[in-house]
XYZ file of C-alpha atoms in Angstrom:
418
model
C 12.210 -45.568 22.647
C 11.201 -45.708 18.973
C 7.532 -45.960 19.951
C 7.870 -42.945 22.275
C 9.533 -40.902 19.507
C 6.721 -41.796 17.106
C 4.138 -40.680 19.660
C 6.020 -37.434 20.164
C 6.102 -36.803 16.403
C 2.369 -37.435 16.162
C 1.700 -35.005 18.996
C 3.767 -32.290 17.291
C 1.964 -32.865 14.003
C -1.428 -32.637 15.680
C -0.327 -29.529 17.567
C 0.509 -27.631 14.371
C -2.588 -28.855 12.567
C -4.727 -27.680 15.439
C -3.614 -24.118 14.683
C -3.891 -24.504 10.901
C -0.106 -24.494 10.496
C 1.097 -26.658 7.631
C 3.901 -29.211 8.036
C 5.057 -28.190 4.547
C 4.219 -24.477 4.273
C 4.139 -23.239 7.878
C 1.899 -20.195 8.284
C 1.463 -19.895 4.507
C -1.857 -21.136 3.143
C -1.464 -24.598 1.624
C -2.027 -24.546 -2.147
C -4.264 -21.454 -2.311
C -7.284 -21.593 -4.604
C -6.942 -19.676 -7.867
C -10.661 -19.487 -8.763
C -13.906 -18.650 -7.022
C -17.406 -19.813 -8.069
C -18.540 -18.091 -11.275
C -20.923 -15.844 -9.327
C -17.878 -13.953 -7.968
C -16.247 -13.380 -11.358
C -16.854 -9.580 -11.198
C -14.431 -9.439 -8.233
C -11.870 -11.658 -9.944
C -11.994 -9.713 -13.208
C -11.170 -6.437 -11.465
C -8.579 -7.911 -9.068
C -6.718 -9.618 -11.926
C -6.543 -6.314 -13.859
C -6.054 -4.019 -10.866
C -2.636 -2.624 -11.849
C -3.713 -2.046 -15.431
C -6.918 -0.311 -14.290
C -4.980 1.942 -11.890
C -2.582 2.929 -14.689
C -5.594 3.869 -16.834
C -7.199 5.740 -13.890
C -10.174 3.440 -14.412
C -10.321 1.196 -11.344
C -12.655 3.437 -9.342
C -15.103 3.726 -12.228
C -14.992 -0.093 -12.626
C -15.912 -0.494 -8.960
C -18.811 1.923 -9.303
C -20.265 -0.345 -12.014
C -19.637 -3.573 -10.068
C -22.684 -5.472 -8.737
C -23.010 -5.908 -4.980
C -22.590 -9.625 -4.374
C -23.639 -11.690 -1.371
C -21.074 -13.845 0.410
C -23.146 -16.885 1.430
C -21.823 -18.970 -1.483
C -18.283 -18.780 -0.061
C -18.167 -22.069 1.832
C -14.581 -23.101 2.551
C -11.720 -21.368 4.344
C -9.685 -21.267 1.139
C -12.570 -19.693 -0.784
C -12.868 -17.021 1.890
C -9.104 -16.377 1.810
C -9.126 -15.938 -1.978
C -12.153 -13.633 -1.750
C -10.458 -11.581 0.984
C -7.274 -11.320 -1.084
C -9.168 -10.190 -4.205
C -11.251 -7.633 -2.291
C -8.136 -6.393 -0.468
C -6.261 -5.781 -3.725
C -9.291 -3.983 -5.167
C -9.691 -1.859 -2.021
C -6.051 -0.722 -1.876
C -6.173 0.226 -5.534
C -9.509 2.025 -5.100
C -8.252 4.089 -2.173
C -4.828 4.927 -3.616
C -5.530 5.053 -7.394
C -4.543 8.745 -7.513
C -1.926 8.580 -4.742
C -2.157 11.273 -2.090
C -3.493 13.795 -4.583
C -7.115 12.622 -4.740
C -7.904 10.548 -1.678
C -11.285 8.963 -1.080
C -13.141 9.142 2.220
C -15.705 6.431 1.480
C -15.400 2.850 0.268
C -18.576 2.259 -1.784
C -21.191 -0.114 -0.413
C -20.951 -2.667 -3.248
C -17.318 -3.237 -2.217
C -17.413 -2.393 1.495
C -20.290 -4.659 2.564
C -19.090 -7.964 1.063
C -15.523 -7.131 2.106
C -16.679 -6.594 5.686
C -18.688 -9.843 5.664
C -15.773 -11.913 4.359
C -13.456 -10.262 6.901
C -15.817 -11.063 9.758
C -16.019 -14.721 8.717
C -12.220 -14.993 8.661
C -11.494 -12.881 11.730
C -9.311 -10.572 9.625
C -9.608 -6.792 9.195
C -10.977 -5.314 5.943
C -7.597 -4.196 4.568
C -4.710 -5.896 2.756
C -2.666 -7.813 5.353
C 0.450 -9.980 5.345
C -1.937 -12.947 5.515
C -3.365 -11.854 2.146
C -0.509 -10.467 0.064
C 2.098 -13.016 1.177
C 0.521 -16.088 2.763
C -2.428 -16.576 0.368
C -1.185 -14.914 -2.832
C 0.900 -17.591 -4.541
C 0.870 -20.620 -6.776
C 3.392 -22.896 -8.423
C 3.831 -22.591 -12.180
C 4.712 -26.286 -12.324
C 2.758 -28.154 -9.613
C 5.542 -30.693 -9.080
C 8.296 -28.091 -9.261
C 10.246 -26.486 -6.404
C 9.226 -23.642 -4.123
C 11.609 -21.068 -5.577
C 11.403 -17.740 -7.399
C 11.499 -19.351 -10.833
C 8.518 -21.597 -10.120
C 6.339 -19.230 -8.074
C 3.928 -16.549 -9.216
C 1.377 -14.235 -7.640
C -2.368 -14.625 -7.981
C -2.898 -10.835 -7.917
C -0.514 -7.918 -8.109
C -0.361 -4.200 -7.320
C 1.201 -1.365 -9.331
C 4.983 -1.792 -9.489
C 5.492 -4.632 -11.966
C 8.145 -7.258 -11.249
C 9.156 -5.566 -8.008
C 5.722 -6.394 -6.559
C 6.198 -10.032 -7.495
C 9.669 -9.968 -5.928
C 8.515 -8.294 -2.715
C 5.630 -10.662 -1.981
C 7.346 -13.860 -3.110
C 10.681 -13.223 -1.367
C 8.680 -12.570 1.805
C 6.884 -15.879 1.203
C 10.269 -17.633 0.884
C 11.260 -16.162 4.261
C 8.083 -17.697 5.710
C 8.845 -21.061 4.111
C 12.428 -21.032 5.418
C 10.963 -20.880 8.931
C 8.992 -24.133 8.634
C 11.606 -26.313 10.394
C 11.675 -23.800 13.266
C 7.895 -23.869 13.611
C 7.943 -27.660 13.744
C 10.674 -27.526 16.415
C 8.829 -25.132 18.748
C 6.521 -27.861 20.174
C 9.601 -30.074 20.604
C 11.352 -27.386 22.648
C 8.275 -26.724 24.788
C 7.752 -30.460 25.280
C 11.394 -30.822 26.309
C 11.018 -28.057 28.882
C 7.909 -29.734 30.303
C 9.636 -33.138 30.445
C 13.018 -31.871 31.685
C 14.596 -33.226 28.486
C 17.742 -31.109 28.060
C 18.967 -32.904 24.922
C 15.550 -32.531 23.288
C 15.526 -28.790 23.996
C 19.054 -28.395 22.608
C 18.086 -30.333 19.486
C 15.015 -28.135 18.947
C 16.924 -24.901 19.555
C 19.617 -25.903 17.067
C 16.943 -26.498 14.421
C 15.434 -23.085 15.159
C 18.858 -21.389 14.915
C 19.553 -22.912 11.498
C 16.064 -22.049 10.315
C 16.391 -18.381 11.342
C 19.686 -18.233 9.443
C 17.886 -19.630 6.386
C 15.251 -16.904 6.787
C 18.018 -14.293 6.563
C 19.420 -15.942 3.422
C 15.963 -15.866 1.856
C 15.514 -12.194 2.787
C 18.738 -11.348 0.934
C 16.917 -12.091 -2.324
C 14.949 -8.855 -1.797
C 17.969 -7.018 -3.250
C 17.824 -9.159 -6.392
C 14.109 -8.990 -7.139
C 12.934 -5.591 -5.846
C 13.987 -2.139 -7.115
C 14.183 0.232 -4.100
C 13.000 3.255 -6.115
C 9.967 1.319 -7.376
C 9.182 0.012 -3.900
C 9.394 3.449 -2.323
C 7.920 5.539 -5.115
C 5.201 3.282 -6.534
C 4.427 0.217 -4.427
C 4.540 1.530 -0.894
C 1.431 3.670 -0.970
C -0.654 0.655 -2.099
C 0.484 -1.185 1.039
C -0.425 1.758 3.277
C -3.452 1.923 5.528
C -5.680 4.490 7.158
C -4.437 4.397 10.730
C -1.424 6.421 11.900
C -1.233 7.796 8.364
C -1.328 11.628 8.314
C -2.663 11.655 4.762
C -5.809 9.775 5.900
C -6.012 10.992 9.473
C -9.788 10.521 9.669
C -9.792 6.904 8.491
C -12.140 5.444 5.874
C -15.933 5.066 5.867
C -17.069 1.554 4.890
C -20.408 2.506 3.354
C -23.281 0.267 4.424
C -21.242 -1.081 7.362
C -21.201 1.920 9.673
C -21.451 5.675 9.260
C -18.318 6.523 11.265
C -14.869 6.154 9.623
C -12.756 3.166 10.626
C -8.978 2.989 10.957
C -6.821 0.033 9.917
C -3.050 -0.252 9.611
C -1.360 -1.079 6.333
C 0.647 -4.216 5.657
C 3.685 -4.766 7.873
C 6.294 -7.451 8.534
C 5.070 -7.168 12.134
C 1.908 -8.972 10.966
C 3.928 -12.138 10.331
C 3.370 -14.685 13.090
C 6.961 -15.945 12.855
C 8.847 -13.392 14.917
C 6.019 -13.179 17.458
C 6.391 -16.941 17.950
C 10.158 -16.691 18.438
C 9.792 -13.747 20.830
C 7.328 -15.644 23.013
C 9.463 -18.802 22.995
C 12.674 -16.984 23.939
C 10.962 -14.701 26.471
C 11.765 -11.416 24.712
C 9.952 -8.489 26.330
C 9.695 -5.381 24.186
C 9.621 -1.747 25.314
C 6.055 -0.554 25.948
C 5.464 1.434 22.752
C 6.907 -1.321 20.547
C 5.037 -4.007 22.494
C 1.739 -2.167 22.047
C 2.262 -1.918 18.278
C 3.266 -5.592 18.001
C 0.274 -6.683 20.088
C -2.050 -4.670 17.836
C -0.508 -6.320 14.768
C -1.715 -9.703 16.045
C -5.250 -8.563 15.208
C -4.124 -8.670 11.551
C -3.228 -12.380 11.698
C -5.527 -15.368 11.092
C -7.103 -16.138 14.501
C -5.670 -19.678 14.632
C -2.127 -18.327 14.213
C -2.786 -15.757 16.933
C -3.871 -18.630 19.198
C -0.635 -20.507 18.445
C 1.380 -17.496 19.623
C -0.787 -17.222 22.745
C -0.234 -20.921 23.454
C 3.549 -20.440 23.297
C 3.255 -17.483 25.687
C 1.432 -19.684 28.225
C 4.034 -22.478 28.124
C 6.593 -22.860 30.931
C 9.465 -20.375 30.530
C 12.242 -21.671 28.295
C 14.702 -19.110 29.614
C 13.964 -20.033 33.247
C 14.527 -23.695 32.323
C 17.887 -22.858 30.728
C 18.987 -20.810 33.740
C 17.882 -23.488 36.211
C 19.680 -26.287 34.367
C 23.006 -24.395 34.331
C 24.057 -26.640 31.427
C 26.722 -25.098 29.176
C 25.476 -26.841 26.021
C 21.893 -25.751 26.702
C 22.924 -22.164 27.446
C 24.983 -22.027 24.247
C 22.072 -23.392 22.188
C 19.726 -20.779 23.670
C 22.173 -17.935 23.048
C 22.805 -19.117 19.477
C 19.093 -18.802 18.852
C 19.050 -15.299 20.283
C 22.136 -14.316 18.249
C 20.546 -15.570 15.015
C 17.374 -13.596 15.752
C 19.434 -10.462 16.459
C 21.314 -11.012 13.199
C 18.046 -11.393 11.248
C 16.628 -8.227 12.800
C 19.840 -6.305 12.080
C 19.716 -7.450 8.481
C 16.077 -6.407 8.223
C 17.123 -2.932 9.416
C 19.663 -2.730 6.579
C 16.993 -3.772 4.070
C 14.575 -1.132 5.386
C 17.332 1.467 5.186
C 17.918 0.682 1.511
C 14.232 0.515 0.593
C 12.813 3.330 2.746
C 15.362 5.547 4.529
C 17.692 6.181 1.571
C 14.856 6.759 -0.958
C 13.127 9.066 1.568
C 16.267 11.183 1.728
C 16.443 11.279 -2.072
C 12.772 12.213 -2.269
C 13.384 15.226 -0.034
C 16.289 16.314 -2.234
C 14.163 15.921 -5.365
C 11.322 17.835 -3.793
C 13.435 20.885 -3.071
C 16.431 20.816 -5.411
C 15.658 19.061 -8.698
C 13.925 20.497 -11.808
C 10.405 19.232 -12.526
C 11.573 17.699 -15.830
C 13.928 15.328 -13.989
C 11.425 14.444 -11.255
C 9.120 12.885 -13.844
C 11.647 10.114 -14.524
C 12.333 9.153 -10.907
C 9.746 6.921 -9.166
C 11.039 8.031 -5.757
C 9.546 11.478 -6.396
C 6.095 9.913 -6.451
C 6.516 8.404 -2.981
C 3.902 9.315 -0.357
C 5.103 12.360 1.590
C 3.054 11.441 4.649
C 4.944 8.156 5.035
C 8.509 9.382 4.593
C 9.429 8.551 8.196
C 7.014 5.634 8.641
C 6.522 2.035 7.661
C 3.374 1.009 5.805
C 1.976 -0.286 9.108
C 2.218 3.234 10.517
C 5.203 2.767 12.847
C 8.200 5.108 13.090
C 10.113 2.446 11.244
C 13.823 2.738 12.095
C 13.469 3.603 15.788
C 10.936 0.769 16.152
C 13.152 -1.829 14.445
C 16.269 -0.833 16.385
C 14.448 -0.911 19.710
C 13.035 -4.358 18.934
C 16.483 -5.621 17.874
C 18.136 -4.251 21.023
C 15.519 -5.829 23.309
C 16.233 -9.141 21.553
C 19.940 -8.793 22.432
C 19.034 -8.241 26.078
C 17.601 -11.734 26.498
C 20.973 -13.413 25.846
C 22.167 -15.252 28.953
C 25.927 -15.037 28.314
C 25.683 -11.332 27.481
C 23.984 -10.685 30.836
C 26.560 -12.721 32.741
C 29.342 -10.634 31.165
C 27.880 -7.332 32.448
């Protein structure tokens, strides 16, 4: 039995490694690089000073003086991820330096061409994604220290000060809290394939606890991020040029193609975590939501996308639970569903505090408050075109509630009570 368990552990380890998922960090990039070869220092210099340059209204002029660099010297995956992160930060700041007041229609060739090349090599779009800002944008202050807010820092930031650090790093901690669940997914699928009820229950219990830990990590958003700063300053720098009325025509990547291209801004829907849980539990979303979520998979590293696809092709967990008619198994499945519903409900409350409430205040400021007072409230600066939308372009609250309600529907005990 011990030998069989060891084999099973080895198989799970190999399974995650095959999809570039870390046993320690999950979907997050393991120990991201902090430096590129000296040749790429012009990118690093601007990315490291991006917020300061935006404040001085000088980032665009810095880009116009930047040399156009080739990308052939970027050899490793981690070098490419750091380059993509740096170019993404620079691009968001270039596009949104003046907010909605002075939008650009063209990303200059010296930035657009290398950015496109790096994106093509990684299989990522040429815009700041969750894979950049969260998964590859961190380092430990003390290498042997813990993975917590006190010992983590960003490689690059955006305008918004400490709230930017809080937003990206709390989201990273949510990803890290999910690591036990990711490691348990192959165990659950293996148990279904082998008819191992106790193994499936064990895996589902790990996933339930892990999802609860994700919710606890998410609660730190209220400690480290100021809602008025998020809404009024940060949010536009996370916004894209697809489903965004203020950039309805998209953005021309000069030297790549003459026609404008459209890409969505950063979104929690670009995290591979919830997609993995949805596929495992057999959650089927309403068509409009499903289409948006499917499109968001194009913003994930290809190996992570393949992991989600692999889960979707596995034998149905829910069918296995129904066929077994085992009370303990059914309860374990429904606990998982309940924890996912709880996490999604909590996320709705976070979005309400950080987007819906500030949007309402922004409307009041726009129509009812003297100009002298508006100057001191960051919410006033918030992008008008995104008042009812998330940075990914979705109608945020209706989308989140629909997704949460479809998650509830998969519960077995809830259906039997109808």
